[in-house]
Coordinates of N, CA and C in Angstrom, one line a residue:
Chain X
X1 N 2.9 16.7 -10.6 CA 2.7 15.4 -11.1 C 1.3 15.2 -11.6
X2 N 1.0 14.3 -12.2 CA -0.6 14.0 -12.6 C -1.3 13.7 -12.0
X3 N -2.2 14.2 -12.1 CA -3.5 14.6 -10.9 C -4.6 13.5 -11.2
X4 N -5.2 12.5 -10.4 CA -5.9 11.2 -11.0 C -7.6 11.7 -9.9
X5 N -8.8 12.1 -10.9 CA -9.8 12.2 -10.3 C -10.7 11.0 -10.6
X6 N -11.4 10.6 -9.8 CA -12.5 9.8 -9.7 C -14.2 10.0 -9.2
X7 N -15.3 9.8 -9.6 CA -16.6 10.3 -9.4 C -17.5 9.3 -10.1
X8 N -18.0 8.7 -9.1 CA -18.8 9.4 -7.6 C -17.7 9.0 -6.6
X9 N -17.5 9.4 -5.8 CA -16.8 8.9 -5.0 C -17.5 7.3 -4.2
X10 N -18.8 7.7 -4.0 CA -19.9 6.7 -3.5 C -20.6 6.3 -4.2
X11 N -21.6 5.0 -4.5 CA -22.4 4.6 -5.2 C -22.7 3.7 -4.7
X12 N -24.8 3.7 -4.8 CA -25.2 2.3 -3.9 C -26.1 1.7 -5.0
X13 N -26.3 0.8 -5.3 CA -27.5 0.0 -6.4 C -28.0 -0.9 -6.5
X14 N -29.2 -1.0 -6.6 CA -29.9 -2.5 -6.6 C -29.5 -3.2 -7.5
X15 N -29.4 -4.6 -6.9 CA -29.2 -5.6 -8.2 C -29.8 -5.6 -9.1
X16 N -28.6 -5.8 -10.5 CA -29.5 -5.3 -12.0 C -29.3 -4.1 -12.1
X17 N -29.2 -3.0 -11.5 CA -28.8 -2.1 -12.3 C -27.8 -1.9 -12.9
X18 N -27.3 -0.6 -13.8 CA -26.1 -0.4 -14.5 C -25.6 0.7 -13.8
X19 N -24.1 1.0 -14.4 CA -23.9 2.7 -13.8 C -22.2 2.8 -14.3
X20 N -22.1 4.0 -14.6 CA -21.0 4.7 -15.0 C -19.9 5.3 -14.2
X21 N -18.5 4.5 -14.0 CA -17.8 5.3 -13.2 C -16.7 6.0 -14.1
X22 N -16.3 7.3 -13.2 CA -15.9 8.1 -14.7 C -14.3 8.3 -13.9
X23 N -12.7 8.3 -14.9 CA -11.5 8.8 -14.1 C -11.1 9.7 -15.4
X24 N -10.9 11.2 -14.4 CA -10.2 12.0 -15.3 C -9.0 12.5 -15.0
X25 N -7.7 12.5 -15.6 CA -6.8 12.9 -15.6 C -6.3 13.8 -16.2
X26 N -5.1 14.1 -15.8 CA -4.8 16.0 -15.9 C -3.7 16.0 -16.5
X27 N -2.7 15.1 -17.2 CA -2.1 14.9 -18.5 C -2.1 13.7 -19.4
X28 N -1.5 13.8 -20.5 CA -1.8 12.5 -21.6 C -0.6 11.4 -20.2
X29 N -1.4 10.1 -20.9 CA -0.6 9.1 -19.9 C -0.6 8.2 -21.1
X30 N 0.7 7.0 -20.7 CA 0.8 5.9 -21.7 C 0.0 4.7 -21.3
X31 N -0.4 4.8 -20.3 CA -0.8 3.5 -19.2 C -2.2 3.8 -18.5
X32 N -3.3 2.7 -18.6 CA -4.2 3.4 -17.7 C -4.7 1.7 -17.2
X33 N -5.3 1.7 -15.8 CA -5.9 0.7 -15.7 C -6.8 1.0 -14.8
X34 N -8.1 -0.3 -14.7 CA -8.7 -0.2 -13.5 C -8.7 -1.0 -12.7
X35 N -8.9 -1.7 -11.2 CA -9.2 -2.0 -10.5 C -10.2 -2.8 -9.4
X36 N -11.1 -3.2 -9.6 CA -11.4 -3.4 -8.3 C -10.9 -3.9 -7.0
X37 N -11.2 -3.8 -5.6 CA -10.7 -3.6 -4.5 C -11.9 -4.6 -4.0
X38 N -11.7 -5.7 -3.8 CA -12.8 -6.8 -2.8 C -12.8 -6.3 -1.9
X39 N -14.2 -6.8 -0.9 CA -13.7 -6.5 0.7 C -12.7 -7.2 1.4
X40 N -12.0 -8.4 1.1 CA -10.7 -8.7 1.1 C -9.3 -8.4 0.8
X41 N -9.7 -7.2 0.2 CA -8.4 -5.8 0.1 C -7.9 -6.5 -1.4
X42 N -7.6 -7.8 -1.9 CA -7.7 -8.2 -3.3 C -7.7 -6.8 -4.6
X43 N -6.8 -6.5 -4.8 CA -6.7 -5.6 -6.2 C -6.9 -6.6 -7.7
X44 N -8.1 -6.7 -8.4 CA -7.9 -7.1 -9.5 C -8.1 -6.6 -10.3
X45 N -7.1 -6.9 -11.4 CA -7.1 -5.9 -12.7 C -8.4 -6.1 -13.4
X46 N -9.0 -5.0 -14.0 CA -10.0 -5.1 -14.6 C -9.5 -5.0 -16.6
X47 N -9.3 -3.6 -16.8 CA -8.9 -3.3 -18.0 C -7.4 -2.7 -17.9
X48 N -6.5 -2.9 -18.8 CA -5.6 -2.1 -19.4 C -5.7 -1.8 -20.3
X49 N -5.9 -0.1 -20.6 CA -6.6 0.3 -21.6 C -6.6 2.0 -21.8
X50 N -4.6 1.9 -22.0 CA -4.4 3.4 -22.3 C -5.2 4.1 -23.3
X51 N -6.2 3.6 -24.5 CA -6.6 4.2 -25.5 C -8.0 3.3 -26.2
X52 N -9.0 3.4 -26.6 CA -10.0 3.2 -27.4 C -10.6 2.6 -26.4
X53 N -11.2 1.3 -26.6 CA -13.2 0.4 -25.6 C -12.3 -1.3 -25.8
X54 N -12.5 -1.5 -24.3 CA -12.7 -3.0 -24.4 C -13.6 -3.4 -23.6
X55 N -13.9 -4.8 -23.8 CA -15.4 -5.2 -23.0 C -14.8 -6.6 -22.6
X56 N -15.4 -6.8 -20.9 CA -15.3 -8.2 -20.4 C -16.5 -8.9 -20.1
X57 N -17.4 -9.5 -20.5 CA -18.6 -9.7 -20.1 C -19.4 -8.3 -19.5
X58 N -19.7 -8.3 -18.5 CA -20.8 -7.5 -18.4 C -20.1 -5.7 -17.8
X59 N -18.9 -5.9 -18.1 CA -18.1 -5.0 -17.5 C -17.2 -4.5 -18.8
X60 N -17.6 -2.7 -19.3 CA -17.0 -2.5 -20.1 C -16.2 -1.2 -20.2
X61 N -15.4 -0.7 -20.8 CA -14.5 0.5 -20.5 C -14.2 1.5 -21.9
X62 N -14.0 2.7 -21.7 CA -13.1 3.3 -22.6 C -13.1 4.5 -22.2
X63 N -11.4 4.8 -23.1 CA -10.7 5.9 -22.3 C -10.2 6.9 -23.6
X64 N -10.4 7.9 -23.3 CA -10.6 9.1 -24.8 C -9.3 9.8 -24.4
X65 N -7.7 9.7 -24.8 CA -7.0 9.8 -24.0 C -6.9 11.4 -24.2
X66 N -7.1 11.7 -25.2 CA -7.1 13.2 -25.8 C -8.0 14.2 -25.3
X67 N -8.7 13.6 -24.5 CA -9.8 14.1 -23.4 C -9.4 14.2 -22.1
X68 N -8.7 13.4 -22.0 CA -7.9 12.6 -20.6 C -9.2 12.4 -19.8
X69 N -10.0 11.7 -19.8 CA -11.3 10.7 -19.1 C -10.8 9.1 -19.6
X70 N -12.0 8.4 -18.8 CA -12.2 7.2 -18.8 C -13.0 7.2 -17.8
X71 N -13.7 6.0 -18.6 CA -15.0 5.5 -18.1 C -15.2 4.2 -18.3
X72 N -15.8 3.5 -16.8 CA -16.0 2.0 -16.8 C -17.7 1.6 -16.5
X73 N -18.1 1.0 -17.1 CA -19.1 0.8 -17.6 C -19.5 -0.8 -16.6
X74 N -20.7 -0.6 -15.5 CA -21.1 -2.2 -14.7 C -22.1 -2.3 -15.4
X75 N -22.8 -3.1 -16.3 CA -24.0 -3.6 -16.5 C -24.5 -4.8 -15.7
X76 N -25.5 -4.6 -15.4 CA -26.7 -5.7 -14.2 C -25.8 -5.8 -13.5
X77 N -25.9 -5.2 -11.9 CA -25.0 -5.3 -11.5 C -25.3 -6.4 -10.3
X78 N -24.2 -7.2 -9.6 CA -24.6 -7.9 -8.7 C -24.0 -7.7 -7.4
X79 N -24.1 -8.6 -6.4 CA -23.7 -8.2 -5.0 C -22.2 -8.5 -5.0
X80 N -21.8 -9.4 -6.0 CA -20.3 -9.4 -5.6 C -19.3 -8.8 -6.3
X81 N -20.4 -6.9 -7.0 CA -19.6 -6.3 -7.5 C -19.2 -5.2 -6.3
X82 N -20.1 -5.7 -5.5 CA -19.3 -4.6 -4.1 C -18.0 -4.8 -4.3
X83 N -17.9 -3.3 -3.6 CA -16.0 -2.7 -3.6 C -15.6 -1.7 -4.0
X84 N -14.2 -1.4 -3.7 CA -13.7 0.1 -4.6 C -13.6 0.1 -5.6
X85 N -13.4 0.8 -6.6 CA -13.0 0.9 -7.9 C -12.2 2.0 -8.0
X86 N -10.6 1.4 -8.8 CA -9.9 2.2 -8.6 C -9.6 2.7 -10.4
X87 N -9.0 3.9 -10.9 CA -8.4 4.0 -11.7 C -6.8 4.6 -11.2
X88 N -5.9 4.2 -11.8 CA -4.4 4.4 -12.0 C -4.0 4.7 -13.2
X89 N -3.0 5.6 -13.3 CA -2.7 5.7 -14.4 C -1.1 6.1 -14.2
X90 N -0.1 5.7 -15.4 CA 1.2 5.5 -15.7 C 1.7 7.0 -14.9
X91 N 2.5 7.2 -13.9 CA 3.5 8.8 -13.9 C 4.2 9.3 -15.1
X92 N 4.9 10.1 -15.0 CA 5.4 11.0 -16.3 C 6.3 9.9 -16.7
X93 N 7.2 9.7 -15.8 CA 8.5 8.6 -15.5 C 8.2 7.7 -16.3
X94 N 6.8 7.2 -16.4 CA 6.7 5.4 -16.9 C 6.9 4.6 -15.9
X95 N 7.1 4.8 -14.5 CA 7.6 4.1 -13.6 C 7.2 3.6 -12.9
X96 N 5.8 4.6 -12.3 CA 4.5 4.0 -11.0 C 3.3 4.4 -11.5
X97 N 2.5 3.8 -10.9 CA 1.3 4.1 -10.9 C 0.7 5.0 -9.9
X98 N -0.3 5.9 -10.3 CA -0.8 7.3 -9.4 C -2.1 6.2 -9.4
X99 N -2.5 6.2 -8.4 CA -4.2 5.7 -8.2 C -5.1 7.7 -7.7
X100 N -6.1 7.0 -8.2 CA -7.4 7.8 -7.9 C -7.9 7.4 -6.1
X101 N -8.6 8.0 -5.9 CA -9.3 8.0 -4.4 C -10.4 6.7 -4.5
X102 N -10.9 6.5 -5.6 CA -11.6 5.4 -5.8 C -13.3 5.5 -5.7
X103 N -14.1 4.9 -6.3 CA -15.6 5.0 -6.1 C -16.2 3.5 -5.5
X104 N -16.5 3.9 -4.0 CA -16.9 2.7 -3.2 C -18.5 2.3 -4.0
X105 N -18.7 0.9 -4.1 CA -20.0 0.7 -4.6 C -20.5 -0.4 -4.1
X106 N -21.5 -0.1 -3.6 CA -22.3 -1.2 -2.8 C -23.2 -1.6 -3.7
X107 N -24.0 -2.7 -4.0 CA -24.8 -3.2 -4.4 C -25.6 -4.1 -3.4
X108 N -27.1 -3.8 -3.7 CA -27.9 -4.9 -2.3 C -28.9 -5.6 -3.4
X109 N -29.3 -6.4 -2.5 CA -30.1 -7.6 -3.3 C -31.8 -7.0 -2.7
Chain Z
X1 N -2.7 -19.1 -14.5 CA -1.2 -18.7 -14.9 C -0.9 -18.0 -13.6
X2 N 0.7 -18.0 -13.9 CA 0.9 -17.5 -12.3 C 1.2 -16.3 -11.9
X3 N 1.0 -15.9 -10.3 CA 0.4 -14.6 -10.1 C 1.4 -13.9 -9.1
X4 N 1.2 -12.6 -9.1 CA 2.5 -12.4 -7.7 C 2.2 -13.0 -6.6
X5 N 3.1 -13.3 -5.9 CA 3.0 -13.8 -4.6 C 3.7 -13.0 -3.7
X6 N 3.3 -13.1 -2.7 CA 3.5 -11.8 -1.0 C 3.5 -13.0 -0.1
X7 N 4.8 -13.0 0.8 CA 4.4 -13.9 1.4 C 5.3 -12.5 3.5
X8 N 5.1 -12.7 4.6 CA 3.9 -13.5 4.8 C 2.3 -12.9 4.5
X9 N 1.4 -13.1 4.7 CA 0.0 -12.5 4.2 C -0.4 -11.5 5.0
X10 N -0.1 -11.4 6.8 CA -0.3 -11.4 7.4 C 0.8 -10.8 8.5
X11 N 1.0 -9.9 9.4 CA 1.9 -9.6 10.0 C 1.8 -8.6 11.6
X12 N 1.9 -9.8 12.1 CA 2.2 -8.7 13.6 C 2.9 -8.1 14.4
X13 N 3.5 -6.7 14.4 CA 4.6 -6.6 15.4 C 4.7 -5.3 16.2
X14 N 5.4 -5.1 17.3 CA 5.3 -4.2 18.0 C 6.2 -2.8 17.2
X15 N 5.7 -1.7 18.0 CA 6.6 -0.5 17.8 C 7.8 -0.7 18.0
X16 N 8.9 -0.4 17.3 CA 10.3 -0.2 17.2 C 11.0 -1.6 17.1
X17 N 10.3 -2.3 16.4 CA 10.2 -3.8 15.7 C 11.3 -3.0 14.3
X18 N 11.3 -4.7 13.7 CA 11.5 -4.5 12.1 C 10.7 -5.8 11.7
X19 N 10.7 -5.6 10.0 CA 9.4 -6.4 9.6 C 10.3 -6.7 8.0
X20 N 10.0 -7.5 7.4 CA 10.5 -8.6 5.9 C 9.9 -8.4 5.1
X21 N 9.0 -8.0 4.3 CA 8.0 -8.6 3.4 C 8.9 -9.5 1.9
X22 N 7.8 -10.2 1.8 CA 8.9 -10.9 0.5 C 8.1 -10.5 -1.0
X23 N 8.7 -10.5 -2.0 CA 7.6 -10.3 -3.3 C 8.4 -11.0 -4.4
X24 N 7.4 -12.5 -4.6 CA 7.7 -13.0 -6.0 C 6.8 -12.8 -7.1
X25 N 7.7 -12.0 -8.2 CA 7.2 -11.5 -9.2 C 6.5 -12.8 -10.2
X26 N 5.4 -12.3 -11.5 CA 5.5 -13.2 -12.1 C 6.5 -13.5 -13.2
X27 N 6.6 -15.0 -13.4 CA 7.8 -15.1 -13.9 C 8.0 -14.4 -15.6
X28 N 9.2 -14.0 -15.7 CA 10.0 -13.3 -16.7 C 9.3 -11.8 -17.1
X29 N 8.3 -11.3 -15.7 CA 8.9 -9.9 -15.3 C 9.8 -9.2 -15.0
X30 N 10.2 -8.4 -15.3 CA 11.6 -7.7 -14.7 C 11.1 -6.2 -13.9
X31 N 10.1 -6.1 -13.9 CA 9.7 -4.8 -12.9 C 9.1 -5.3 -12.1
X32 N 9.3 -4.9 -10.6 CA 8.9 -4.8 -9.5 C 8.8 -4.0 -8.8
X33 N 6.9 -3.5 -8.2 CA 7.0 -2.4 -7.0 C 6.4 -2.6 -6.2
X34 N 6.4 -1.8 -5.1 CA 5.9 -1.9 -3.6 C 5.1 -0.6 -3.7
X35 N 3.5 -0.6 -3.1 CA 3.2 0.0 -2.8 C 2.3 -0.6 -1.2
X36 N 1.9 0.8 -0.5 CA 1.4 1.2 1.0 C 0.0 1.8 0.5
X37 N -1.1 0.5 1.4 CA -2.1 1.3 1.3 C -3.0 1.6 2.7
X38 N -3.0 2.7 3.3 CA -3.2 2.5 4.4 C -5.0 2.6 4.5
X39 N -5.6 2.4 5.7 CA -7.1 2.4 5.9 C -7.7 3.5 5.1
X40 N -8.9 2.8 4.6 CA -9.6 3.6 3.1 C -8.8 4.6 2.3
X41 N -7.9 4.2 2.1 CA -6.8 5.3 1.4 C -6.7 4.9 0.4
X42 N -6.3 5.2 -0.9 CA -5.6 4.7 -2.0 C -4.4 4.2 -2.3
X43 N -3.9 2.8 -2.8 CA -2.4 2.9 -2.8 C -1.5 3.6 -2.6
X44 N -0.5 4.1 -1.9 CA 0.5 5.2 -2.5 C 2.3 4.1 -3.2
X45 N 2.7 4.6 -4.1 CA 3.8 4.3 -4.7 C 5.1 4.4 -3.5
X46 N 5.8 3.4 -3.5 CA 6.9 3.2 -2.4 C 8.1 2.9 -3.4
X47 N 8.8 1.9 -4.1 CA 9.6 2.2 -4.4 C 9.3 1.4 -5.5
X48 N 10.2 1.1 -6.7 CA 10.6 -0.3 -8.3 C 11.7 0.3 -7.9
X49 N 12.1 -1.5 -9.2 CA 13.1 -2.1 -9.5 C 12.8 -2.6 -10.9
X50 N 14.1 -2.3 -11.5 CA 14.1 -3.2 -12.8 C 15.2 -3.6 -13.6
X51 N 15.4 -5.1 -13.5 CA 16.6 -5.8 -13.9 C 17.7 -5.8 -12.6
X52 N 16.9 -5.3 -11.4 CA 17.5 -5.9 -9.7 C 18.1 -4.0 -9.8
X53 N 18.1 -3.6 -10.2 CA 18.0 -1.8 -9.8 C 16.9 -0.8 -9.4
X54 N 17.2 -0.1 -8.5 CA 16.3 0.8 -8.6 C 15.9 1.2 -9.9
X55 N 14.9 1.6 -10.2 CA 14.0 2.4 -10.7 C 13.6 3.5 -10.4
X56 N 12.4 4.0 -9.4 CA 12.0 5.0 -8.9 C 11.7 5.2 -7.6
X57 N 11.9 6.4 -7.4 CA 11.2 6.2 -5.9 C 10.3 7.1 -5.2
X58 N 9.1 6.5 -4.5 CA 8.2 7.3 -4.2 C 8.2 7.7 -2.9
X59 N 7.2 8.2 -1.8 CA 7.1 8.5 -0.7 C 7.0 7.0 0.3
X60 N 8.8 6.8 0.2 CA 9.4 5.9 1.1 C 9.7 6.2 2.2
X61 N 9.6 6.0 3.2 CA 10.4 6.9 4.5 C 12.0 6.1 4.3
X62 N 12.7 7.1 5.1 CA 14.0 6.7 5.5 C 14.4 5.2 6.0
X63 N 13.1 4.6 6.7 CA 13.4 3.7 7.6 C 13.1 2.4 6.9
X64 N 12.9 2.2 6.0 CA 12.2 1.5 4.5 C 13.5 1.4 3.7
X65 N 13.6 0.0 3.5 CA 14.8 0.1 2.2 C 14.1 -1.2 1.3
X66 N 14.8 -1.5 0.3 CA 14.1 -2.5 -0.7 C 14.9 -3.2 -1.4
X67 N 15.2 -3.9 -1.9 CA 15.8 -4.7 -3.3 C 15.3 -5.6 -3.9
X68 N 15.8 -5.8 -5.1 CA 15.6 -6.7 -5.8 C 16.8 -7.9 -5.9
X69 N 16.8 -9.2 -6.2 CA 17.4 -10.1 -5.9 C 17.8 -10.5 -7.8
X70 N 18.7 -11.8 -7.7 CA 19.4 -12.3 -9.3 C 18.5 -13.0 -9.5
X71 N 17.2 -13.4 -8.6 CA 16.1 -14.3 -9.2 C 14.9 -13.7 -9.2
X72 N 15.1 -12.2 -9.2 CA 14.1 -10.9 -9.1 C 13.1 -11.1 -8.4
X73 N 13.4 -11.9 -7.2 CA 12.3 -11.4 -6.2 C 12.7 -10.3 -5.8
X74 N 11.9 -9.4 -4.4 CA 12.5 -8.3 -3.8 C 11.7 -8.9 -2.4
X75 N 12.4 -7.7 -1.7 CA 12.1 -7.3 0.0 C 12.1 -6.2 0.4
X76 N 11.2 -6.0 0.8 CA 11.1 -4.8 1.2 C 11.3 -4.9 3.2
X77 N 12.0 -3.8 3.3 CA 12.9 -4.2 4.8 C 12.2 -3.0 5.8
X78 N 11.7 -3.5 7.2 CA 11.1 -2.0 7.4 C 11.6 -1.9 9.1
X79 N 12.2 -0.7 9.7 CA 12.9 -0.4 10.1 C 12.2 0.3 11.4
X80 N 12.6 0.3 12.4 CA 12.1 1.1 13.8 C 10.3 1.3 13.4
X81 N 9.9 0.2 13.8 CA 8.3 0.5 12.8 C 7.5 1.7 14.0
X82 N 6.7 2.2 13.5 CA 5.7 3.1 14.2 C 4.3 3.0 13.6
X83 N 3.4 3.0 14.6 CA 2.1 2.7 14.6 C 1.2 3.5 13.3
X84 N 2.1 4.2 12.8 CA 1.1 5.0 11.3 C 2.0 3.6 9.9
X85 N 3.1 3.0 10.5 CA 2.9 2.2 9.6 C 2.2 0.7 9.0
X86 N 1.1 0.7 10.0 CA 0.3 -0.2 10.1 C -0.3 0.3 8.7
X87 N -0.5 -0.9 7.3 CA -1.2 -0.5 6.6 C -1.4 -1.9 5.6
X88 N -1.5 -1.7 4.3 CA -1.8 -2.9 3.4 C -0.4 -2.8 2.3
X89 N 0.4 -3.9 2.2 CA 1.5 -3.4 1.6 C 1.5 -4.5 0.3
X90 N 1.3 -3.6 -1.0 CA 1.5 -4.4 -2.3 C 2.7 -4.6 -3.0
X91 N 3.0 -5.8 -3.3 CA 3.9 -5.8 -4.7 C 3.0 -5.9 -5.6
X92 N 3.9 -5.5 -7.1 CA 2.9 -5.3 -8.8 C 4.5 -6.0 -8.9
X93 N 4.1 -6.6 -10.5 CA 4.8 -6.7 -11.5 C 5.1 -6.6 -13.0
X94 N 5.3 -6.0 -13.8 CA 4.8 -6.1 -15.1 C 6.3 -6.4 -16.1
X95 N 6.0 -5.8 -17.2 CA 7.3 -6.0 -18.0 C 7.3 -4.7 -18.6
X96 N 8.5 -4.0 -18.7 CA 9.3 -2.6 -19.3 C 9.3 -3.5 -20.8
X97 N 8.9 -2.3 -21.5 CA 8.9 -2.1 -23.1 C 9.5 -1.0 -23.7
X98 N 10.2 -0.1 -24.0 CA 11.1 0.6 -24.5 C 10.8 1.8 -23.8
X99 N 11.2 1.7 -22.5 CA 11.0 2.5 -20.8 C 10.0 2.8 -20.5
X100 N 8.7 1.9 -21.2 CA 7.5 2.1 -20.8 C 7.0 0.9 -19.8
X101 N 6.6 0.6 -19.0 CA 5.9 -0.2 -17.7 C 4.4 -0.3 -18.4
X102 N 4.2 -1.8 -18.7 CA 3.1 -2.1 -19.3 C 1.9 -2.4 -18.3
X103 N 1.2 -3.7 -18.1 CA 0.4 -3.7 -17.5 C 0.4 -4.2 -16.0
X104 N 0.2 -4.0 -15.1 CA 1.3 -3.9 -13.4 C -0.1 -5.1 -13.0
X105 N 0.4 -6.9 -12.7 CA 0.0 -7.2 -11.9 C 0.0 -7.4 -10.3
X106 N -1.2 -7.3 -9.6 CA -0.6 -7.1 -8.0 C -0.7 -8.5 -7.3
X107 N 0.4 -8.3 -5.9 CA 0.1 -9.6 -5.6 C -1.2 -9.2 -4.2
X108 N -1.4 -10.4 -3.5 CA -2.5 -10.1 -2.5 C -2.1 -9.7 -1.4
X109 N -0.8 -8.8 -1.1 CA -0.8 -7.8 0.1 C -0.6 -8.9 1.0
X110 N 0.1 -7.9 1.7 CA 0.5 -8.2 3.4 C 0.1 -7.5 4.3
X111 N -0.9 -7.6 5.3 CA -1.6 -6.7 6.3 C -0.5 -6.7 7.5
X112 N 0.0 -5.7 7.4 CA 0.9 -5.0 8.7 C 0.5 -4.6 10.2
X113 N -0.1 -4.9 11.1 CA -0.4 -4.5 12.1 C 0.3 -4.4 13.0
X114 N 1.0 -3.1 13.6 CA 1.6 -2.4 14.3 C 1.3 -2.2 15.6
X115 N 1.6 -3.0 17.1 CA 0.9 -2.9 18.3 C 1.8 -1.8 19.1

């Protein structure tokens, strides 16, 4: 089945900073999303975004599917971007979602 | 706009118990799935439904069963419980597009605790 990597696994950052989380996968997929994980266990969708860049405010993405990466992009970051960050992406099937191990990110003030 | 719902939120019960969870999809989705996420773990896939059928199925145990209903909620049903199945249990919903599963909203989980 498709193998879903994530890196860094960990990440700590002052507020305001930026930083790069990167998911690579190990065949073409039709489906990809991200995640974050509150300390509340709360899954919210961030992007769906099997192919090219979208941007949500200070939080932006894109996924090179022909590369099989993706990368989510925190600009200035703040304390209530603490949490996991997860990427998933579609199984062969089209049926479930495979998650990644996730990149915990703490941010301190 | 509205969002899946999990009801109860919350759950306590002894070993060799059984347990309900309920999952209302958002409306005029037709896919529904359950996934298990146990302590710092990543989701794992348990089972869908789509149009009140199975769909797929993932690392379910035997003691686990599920359906979907004519007003497409589901239940997921859980059976002689044991203390590893203490974990965080999600429904998603999205909508199937020509057997593709578009974008999977979650609902906010049911914490299982197993004594």
């Amino acid at each position: 089945g498709i193998q879903v990597e994530q890196s860094p696994p960990d990440l700590i950052l002052q507020e305001g900073a930026n930083s790069t989380l990167r998911c690579n996968f190990s065949d073409s997929v039709n489906n990809l999303q991200w995640f974050h994980q509150n300390p509340w266990g709360q899954l919210i969708n961030l992007f769906y975004i099997p192919s090219g860049t979208k941007q949500n405010g200070r939080l932006s993405a894109t996924t090179v599917a022909t590369e099989r990466y993706s990368l989510l992009y925190i600009s200035s970051s703040q304390t209530t971007d603490s949490g996991v960050y997860f990427c998933a992406v579609l199984n062969q099937a089209g049926t479930a979602l495979i998650f990644g191990k996730g990149t915990t990110l703490s941010v301190s003030s | 706009a509205a969002g899946v719902i999990q009801s109860p939120r919350h759950l306590i019960k002894e070993k060799r118990e059984t347990a309900t969870l309920k999952c209302y999809p958002i409306p005029r989705h037709d896919t529904v799935y359950w996934y298990q996420q146990g302590p710092g773990q990543d989701p794992q896939f348990l089972i869908s439904f789509y149009e009140k059928m199975q769909s797929d199925k993932g690392s379910i145990p035997d003691r686990f069963s599920a359906q979907q209903f004519s007003d497409y909620h589901s239940e997921l049903n859980m059976s002689s419980l044991e203390l590893g199945d203490s974990a965080l249990y999600f429904c998603a919903s999205s909508l199937r597009l020509a057997g593709v599963d578009l974008e999977q909203y979650f609902g906010p989980g049911t914490r299982l605790t197993v004594t």
